[in-house]
Amino acid sequence: LLHDVVSKLGGSRLATGHYARVATGTDGRRRLLRARDRMKDQSYALYMLGPEVLGRVELPIGELRDKAEVRELAVRYGLPNATAPDSQDICFVSGDHNDLVRGRAPEAFRPGPIERLDGTVVGVHPGIGALTVGQRRGVGAATGERLYVLRLEPEANRAVVGRRDEITSTRHRLRDLRFTAGRSPGAQFAAGAVLRYHGVPIPAVVTVDVAGLLATVDLERPALVAPGQAIVLYDPEAGDEVLGGGVVCRAA
């Protein structure tokens, strides 16, 4: 979108309605920060923005106190959506998102076995398309224990489950690294690692490989995160600043 604004429309800047902030530091670099309204903060979803984009983006909503102030301004300026209800979940999908996936990949909704790590079958799942790593509710295993999805094996249509202590880890590998400064803060650095949208930062040490393509995140305490999720790294001292992040690799 920014590319079109600049190349096709001749604009120089793009303002969006994301709940986050962009501020210019004393060194002149544009920095991505959490929104002032922590309940609405979307900085987690913007970690991949680099210096070129941050230099041309404005995020005015992120500077406001809360949604009430946003609506007050919308009413004052006569915007037609001033009283529209908030969008929820996946806002561009009407109805259950599982229905959207089922219509495009019906084979992912065939029932299959739920197994423990030792191969013991403990139930039948409704289709791996309805499951995700880390899920506990609605899996289909009733053993009296709290069991979480450890991994999904599409080739065998199998879901492997385990206790939380069996599937959490302090170490996670990241691919597709992106940093808001355009480069890593260092070969090894401290960060607050956020594992999911609106998650709480966990103190971590991040080690970036020589090529700058992969990183290892060592968390202070064990946590569960699914392959394909993002881990977003925040400055541990200036806790509002996003340093960057990456996508969790599938365990070998």
mmCIF file of C-alpha atoms in Angstrom:
data_model
loop_
_atom_site.group_PDB
_atom_site.id
_atom_site.type_symbol
_atom_site.label_atom_id
_atom_site.label_comp_id
_atom_site.label_asym_id
_atom_site.label_seq_id
_atom_site.Cartn_x
_atom_site.Cartn_y
_atom_site.Cartn_z
ATOM 1 C CA LEU A 1 0.000 0.000 0.000
ATOM 2 C CA LEU A 2 2.794 2.423 0.851
ATOM 3 C CA HIS A 3 4.481 1.570 -2.454
ATOM 4 C CA ASP A 4 1.284 2.531 -4.317
ATOM 5 C CA VAL A 5 0.918 5.735 -2.313
ATOM 6 C CA VAL A 6 4.421 6.814 -3.278
ATOM 7 C CA SER A 7 4.748 5.475 -6.837
ATOM 8 C CA LYS A 8 1.184 5.789 -8.176
ATOM 9 C CA LEU A 9 -0.396 8.577 -6.174
ATOM 10 C CA GLY A 10 2.651 10.754 -5.640
ATOM 11 C CA GLY A 11 2.183 10.846 -1.886
ATOM 12 C CA SER A 12 5.060 10.993 0.574
ATOM 13 C CA ARG A 13 3.480 9.533 3.708
ATOM 14 C CA LEU A 14 0.831 6.997 4.703
ATOM 15 C CA ALA A 15 -1.395 7.211 7.792
ATOM 16 C CA THR A 16 -3.132 4.049 9.019
ATOM 17 C CA GLY A 17 -5.518 3.220 11.862
ATOM 18 C CA HIS A 18 -3.221 0.759 13.625
ATOM 19 C CA TYR A 19 -2.918 1.023 17.389
ATOM 20 C CA ALA A 20 0.825 1.630 17.645
ATOM 21 C CA ARG A 21 3.162 4.630 17.595
ATOM 22 C CA VAL A 22 6.130 5.768 15.552
ATOM 23 C CA ALA A 23 8.483 8.265 17.170
ATOM 24 C CA THR A 24 11.772 9.835 16.119
ATOM 25 C CA GLY A 25 14.651 9.208 18.521
ATOM 26 C CA THR A 26 17.461 11.597 19.389
ATOM 27 C CA ASP A 27 19.576 9.836 16.782
ATOM 28 C CA GLY A 28 17.019 10.650 14.071
ATOM 29 C CA ARG A 29 15.895 7.037 13.692
ATOM 30 C CA ARG A 30 12.182 6.279 13.567
ATOM 31 C CA ARG A 31 11.158 3.775 16.243
ATOM 32 C CA LEU A 32 8.088 1.544 16.532
ATOM 33 C CA LEU A 33 6.398 1.772 19.939
ATOM 34 C CA ARG A 34 3.394 0.282 21.699
ATOM 35 C CA ALA A 35 0.126 2.228 21.560
ATOM 36 C CA ARG A 36 -0.773 4.348 24.575
ATOM 37 C CA ASP A 37 -3.908 2.213 24.924
ATOM 38 C CA ARG A 38 -2.342 -1.112 25.932
ATOM 39 C CA MET A 39 -5.665 -2.948 25.565
ATOM 40 C CA LYS A 40 -5.736 -2.119 21.845
ATOM 41 C CA ASP A 41 -1.994 -2.225 21.118
ATOM 42 C CA GLN A 42 -1.142 -3.785 17.722
ATOM 43 C CA SER A 43 2.637 -3.285 17.704
ATOM 44 C CA TYR A 44 3.093 -7.076 17.863
ATOM 45 C CA ALA A 45 1.640 -7.347 14.347
ATOM 46 C CA LEU A 46 3.904 -4.620 12.919
ATOM 47 C CA TYR A 47 7.328 -5.912 13.988
ATOM 48 C CA MET A 48 8.397 -6.532 10.380
ATOM 49 C CA LEU A 49 8.352 -2.837 9.446
ATOM 50 C CA GLY A 50 11.863 -1.601 8.675
ATOM 51 C CA PRO A 51 13.343 1.913 8.721
ATOM 52 C CA GLU A 52 12.259 2.742 5.154
ATOM 53 C CA VAL A 53 8.588 2.118 5.952
ATOM 54 C CA LEU A 54 8.690 3.615 9.448
ATOM 55 C CA GLY A 55 10.134 6.761 7.916
ATOM 56 C CA ARG A 56 6.982 7.275 5.852
ATOM 57 C CA VAL A 57 4.243 5.949 8.158
ATOM 58 C CA GLU A 58 2.058 7.854 10.615
ATOM 59 C CA LEU A 59 -0.006 6.041 13.276
ATOM 60 C CA PRO A 60 -2.143 8.774 14.879
ATOM 61 C CA ILE A 61 -4.608 6.433 16.630
ATOM 62 C CA GLY A 62 -1.795 4.990 18.710
ATOM 63 C CA GLU A 63 -1.220 8.362 20.344
ATOM 64 C CA LEU A 64 -4.764 8.555 21.736
ATOM 65 C CA ARG A 65 -5.744 7.655 25.298
ATOM 66 C CA ASP A 66 -8.296 4.926 24.521
ATOM 67 C CA LYS A 67 -11.105 3.903 22.160
ATOM 68 C CA ALA A 68 -13.460 6.386 23.826
ATOM 69 C CA GLU A 69 -11.231 9.250 22.690
ATOM 70 C CA VAL A 70 -11.141 7.782 19.175
ATOM 71 C CA ARG A 71 -14.939 7.750 19.063
ATOM 72 C CA GLU A 72 -15.160 11.280 20.484
ATOM 73 C CA LEU A 73 -12.980 12.561 17.662
ATOM 74 C CA ALA A 74 -14.924 10.551 15.076
ATOM 75 C CA VAL A 75 -18.190 12.121 16.256
ATOM 76 C CA ARG A 76 -16.643 15.606 16.252
ATOM 77 C CA TYR A 77 -15.506 15.189 12.643
ATOM 78 C CA GLY A 78 -18.758 13.567 11.518
ATOM 79 C CA LEU A 79 -17.274 10.247 10.439
ATOM 80 C CA PRO A 80 -19.964 7.734 9.347
ATOM 81 C CA ASN A 81 -18.457 4.890 11.401
ATOM 82 C CA ALA A 82 -18.214 6.872 14.656
ATOM 83 C CA THR A 83 -20.612 4.529 16.463
ATOM 84 C CA ALA A 84 -19.901 1.326 14.517
ATOM 85 C CA PRO A 85 -19.194 -1.736 16.707
ATOM 86 C CA ASP A 86 -15.595 -2.858 17.135
ATOM 87 C CA SER A 87 -14.388 -5.571 14.773
ATOM 88 C CA GLN A 88 -13.586 -8.853 16.493
ATOM 89 C CA ASP A 89 -11.305 -11.809 15.770
ATOM 90 C CA ILE A 90 -10.630 -12.068 11.991
ATOM 91 C CA CYS A 91 -12.577 -9.004 10.943
ATOM 92 C CA PHE A 92 -12.618 -9.794 7.220
ATOM 93 C CA VAL A 93 -14.273 -13.209 7.700
ATOM 94 C CA SER A 94 -18.004 -13.410 8.302
ATOM 95 C CA GLY A 95 -18.954 -16.295 10.579
ATOM 96 C CA ASP A 96 -16.664 -19.024 11.864
ATOM 97 C CA HIS A 97 -13.135 -18.929 10.426
ATOM 98 C CA ASN A 98 -13.182 -22.755 10.421
ATOM 99 C CA ASP A 99 -15.910 -22.586 7.773
ATOM 100 C CA LEU A 100 -13.624 -20.473 5.602
ATOM 101 C CA VAL A 101 -10.784 -22.997 5.926
ATOM 102 C CA ARG A 102 -13.118 -25.978 5.462
ATOM 103 C CA GLY A 103 -14.377 -24.571 2.181
ATOM 104 C CA ARG A 104 -10.825 -24.332 0.834
ATOM 105 C CA ALA A 105 -9.221 -27.411 2.425
ATOM 106 C CA PRO A 106 -11.970 -29.947 3.238
ATOM 107 C CA GLU A 107 -9.368 -32.712 3.607
ATOM 108 C CA ALA A 108 -8.085 -30.963 6.752
ATOM 109 C CA PHE A 109 -11.355 -31.742 8.512
ATOM 110 C CA ARG A 110 -11.293 -35.525 8.392
ATOM 111 C CA PRO A 111 -11.385 -37.123 11.884
ATOM 112 C CA GLY A 112 -8.157 -38.812 12.937
ATOM 113 C CA PRO A 113 -6.326 -40.257 15.924
ATOM 114 C CA ILE A 114 -5.112 -38.329 18.952
ATOM 115 C CA GLU A 115 -1.982 -39.923 20.393
ATOM 116 C CA ARG A 116 0.361 -39.441 23.323
ATOM 117 C CA LEU A 117 4.104 -39.219 22.753
ATOM 118 C CA ASP A 118 4.448 -42.992 23.228
ATOM 119 C CA GLY A 119 1.892 -43.710 20.490
ATOM 120 C CA THR A 120 -1.040 -44.523 22.790
ATOM 121 C CA VAL A 121 -4.326 -43.479 21.160
ATOM 122 C CA VAL A 122 -6.387 -41.369 23.581
ATOM 123 C CA GLY A 123 -9.143 -40.029 21.346
ATOM 124 C CA VAL A 124 -10.320 -38.871 17.940
ATOM 125 C CA HIS A 125 -9.955 -35.303 16.717
ATOM 126 C CA PRO A 126 -12.464 -33.533 14.404
ATOM 127 C CA GLY A 127 -9.795 -32.640 11.822
ATOM 128 C CA ILE A 128 -6.373 -31.045 12.152
ATOM 129 C CA GLY A 129 -7.703 -27.949 10.393
ATOM 130 C CA ALA A 130 -9.579 -27.158 13.606
ATOM 131 C CA LEU A 131 -6.543 -27.614 15.870
ATOM 132 C CA THR A 132 -3.400 -25.655 16.652
ATOM 133 C CA VAL A 133 -0.258 -26.380 18.619
ATOM 134 C CA GLY A 134 -0.805 -25.447 22.266
ATOM 135 C CA GLN A 135 -4.580 -25.889 22.137
ATOM 136 C CA ARG A 136 -6.220 -27.561 25.147
ATOM 137 C CA ARG A 137 -9.986 -27.127 24.810
ATOM 138 C CA GLY A 138 -12.010 -28.977 22.210
ATOM 139 C CA VAL A 139 -9.193 -31.313 21.170
ATOM 140 C CA GLY A 140 -11.181 -34.530 21.681
ATOM 141 C CA ALA A 141 -9.038 -36.316 24.277
ATOM 142 C CA ALA A 142 -10.703 -37.137 27.600
ATOM 143 C CA THR A 143 -8.163 -38.760 29.925
ATOM 144 C CA GLY A 144 -8.638 -36.796 33.132
ATOM 145 C CA GLU A 145 -5.386 -34.903 32.486
ATOM 146 C CA ARG A 146 -4.929 -31.471 30.977
ATOM 147 C CA LEU A 147 -3.514 -32.315 27.586
ATOM 148 C CA TYR A 148 -2.246 -29.860 24.996
ATOM 149 C CA VAL A 149 -1.610 -30.313 21.283
ATOM 150 C CA LEU A 150 2.133 -30.907 20.911
ATOM 151 C CA ARG A 151 2.285 -31.263 17.144
ATOM 152 C CA LEU A 152 0.135 -31.956 14.105
ATOM 153 C CA GLU A 153 1.148 -34.563 11.522
ATOM 154 C CA PRO A 154 -0.856 -33.865 8.342
ATOM 155 C CA GLU A 155 0.563 -36.851 6.450
ATOM 156 C CA ALA A 156 -0.925 -39.268 9.005
ATOM 157 C CA ASN A 157 -3.840 -36.976 9.939
ATOM 158 C CA ARG A 158 -2.622 -37.352 13.512
ATOM 159 C CA ALA A 159 -2.564 -34.998 16.512
ATOM 160 C CA VAL A 160 0.014 -35.666 19.219
ATOM 161 C CA VAL A 161 -0.824 -34.404 22.703
ATOM 162 C CA GLY A 162 1.005 -34.141 26.006
ATOM 163 C CA ARG A 163 1.089 -32.488 29.400
ATOM 164 C CA ARG A 164 2.243 -28.875 29.537
ATOM 165 C CA ASP A 165 5.564 -29.870 31.092
ATOM 166 C CA GLU A 166 6.136 -32.256 28.183
ATOM 167 C CA ILE A 167 5.706 -29.670 25.472
ATOM 168 C CA THR A 168 6.979 -26.341 26.827
ATOM 169 C CA SER A 169 10.523 -25.210 26.131
ATOM 170 C CA THR A 170 12.855 -22.379 27.060
ATOM 171 C CA ARG A 171 14.527 -22.409 23.637
ATOM 172 C CA HIS A 172 12.915 -21.527 20.324
ATOM 173 C CA ARG A 173 14.378 -20.975 16.854
ATOM 174 C CA LEU A 174 13.338 -18.091 14.617
ATOM 175 C CA ARG A 175 13.485 -17.640 10.852
ATOM 176 C CA ASP A 176 12.577 -14.685 8.610
ATOM 177 C CA LEU A 177 14.160 -12.206 11.005
ATOM 178 C CA ARG A 178 13.197 -8.558 10.682
ATOM 179 C CA PHE A 179 14.438 -5.613 12.737
ATOM 180 C CA THR A 180 12.923 -2.148 12.930
ATOM 181 C CA ALA A 181 16.394 -0.585 12.795
ATOM 182 C CA GLY A 182 17.203 -2.598 9.660
ATOM 183 C CA ARG A 183 19.752 -4.710 11.519
ATOM 184 C CA SER A 184 20.082 -6.767 14.689
ATOM 185 C CA PRO A 185 21.043 -4.893 17.888
ATOM 186 C CA GLY A 186 23.963 -7.320 18.118
ATOM 187 C CA ALA A 187 25.067 -10.920 17.727
ATOM 188 C CA GLN A 188 23.567 -11.517 21.166
ATOM 189 C CA PHE A 189 21.232 -9.200 23.073
ATOM 190 C CA ALA A 190 18.607 -9.136 25.822
ATOM 191 C CA ALA A 191 14.951 -8.615 24.958
ATOM 192 C CA GLY A 192 11.423 -8.997 26.223
ATOM 193 C CA ALA A 193 9.976 -11.802 24.076
ATOM 194 C CA VAL A 194 6.245 -11.650 23.359
ATOM 195 C CA LEU A 195 4.972 -15.006 22.101
ATOM 196 C CA ARG A 196 1.447 -14.084 21.025
ATOM 197 C CA TYR A 197 -0.824 -11.133 20.351
ATOM 198 C CA HIS A 198 -1.277 -9.166 23.598
ATOM 199 C CA GLY A 199 1.130 -11.551 25.337
ATOM 200 C CA VAL A 200 3.228 -10.640 28.364
ATOM 201 C CA PRO A 201 6.965 -10.128 27.644
ATOM 202 C CA ILE A 202 9.237 -12.888 28.921
ATOM 203 C CA PRO A 203 12.876 -11.940 29.604
ATOM 204 C CA ALA A 204 15.062 -13.600 26.980
ATOM 205 C CA VAL A 205 18.510 -13.704 25.421
ATOM 206 C CA VAL A 206 18.551 -13.655 21.623
ATOM 207 C CA THR A 207 21.478 -15.061 19.624
ATOM 208 C CA VAL A 208 21.598 -14.255 15.905
ATOM 209 C CA ASP A 209 23.552 -16.467 13.496
ATOM 210 C CA VAL A 210 26.427 -15.111 11.439
ATOM 211 C CA ALA A 211 24.317 -14.724 8.293
ATOM 212 C CA GLY A 212 21.612 -12.869 10.222
ATOM 213 C CA LEU A 213 18.919 -15.222 8.899
ATOM 214 C CA LEU A 214 18.149 -17.300 12.000
ATOM 215 C CA ALA A 215 18.098 -16.660 15.732
ATOM 216 C CA THR A 216 17.814 -18.656 18.937
ATOM 217 C CA VAL A 217 15.627 -17.229 21.692
ATOM 218 C CA ASP A 218 16.408 -18.499 25.195
ATOM 219 C CA LEU A 219 13.528 -17.649 27.508
ATOM 220 C CA GLU A 220 13.820 -17.115 31.240
ATOM 221 C CA ARG A 221 11.006 -19.628 31.783
ATOM 222 C CA PRO A 222 9.481 -22.439 29.693
ATOM 223 C CA ALA A 223 6.671 -21.479 27.331
ATOM 224 C CA LEU A 224 4.691 -23.005 24.516
ATOM 225 C CA VAL A 225 4.633 -21.459 21.064
ATOM 226 C CA ALA A 226 3.476 -22.977 17.788
ATOM 227 C CA PRO A 227 5.558 -23.220 14.603
ATOM 228 C CA GLY A 228 4.542 -20.383 12.310
ATOM 229 C CA GLN A 229 3.752 -17.989 15.146
ATOM 230 C CA ALA A 230 5.760 -14.828 15.566
ATOM 231 C CA ILE A 231 7.970 -14.047 18.524
ATOM 232 C CA VAL A 232 8.274 -10.280 18.778
ATOM 233 C CA LEU A 233 11.207 -8.740 20.633
ATOM 234 C CA TYR A 234 10.854 -5.587 22.725
ATOM 235 C CA ASP A 235 13.614 -3.471 24.232
ATOM 236 C CA PRO A 236 13.880 -4.630 27.888
ATOM 237 C CA GLU A 237 14.800 -1.138 29.096
ATOM 238 C CA ALA A 238 12.530 0.984 26.903
ATOM 239 C CA GLY A 239 9.767 -1.601 27.177
ATOM 240 C CA ASP A 240 7.481 0.078 24.644
ATOM 241 C CA GLU A 241 9.943 -0.164 21.748
ATOM 242 C CA VAL A 242 9.754 -3.006 19.232
ATOM 243 C CA LEU A 243 13.207 -4.263 18.203
ATOM 244 C CA GLY A 244 11.968 -6.807 15.662
ATOM 245 C CA GLY A 245 11.060 -10.461 15.576
ATOM 246 C CA GLY A 246 10.762 -13.593 13.522
ATOM 247 C CA VAL A 247 8.732 -16.709 12.811
ATOM 248 C CA VAL A 248 9.056 -19.795 14.997
ATOM 249 C CA CYS A 249 10.657 -22.719 13.159
ATOM 250 C CA ARG A 250 9.212 -26.207 13.338
ATOM 251 C CA ALA A 251 11.221 -28.369 15.746
ATOM 252 C CA ALA A 252 13.552 -30.841 14.054
#
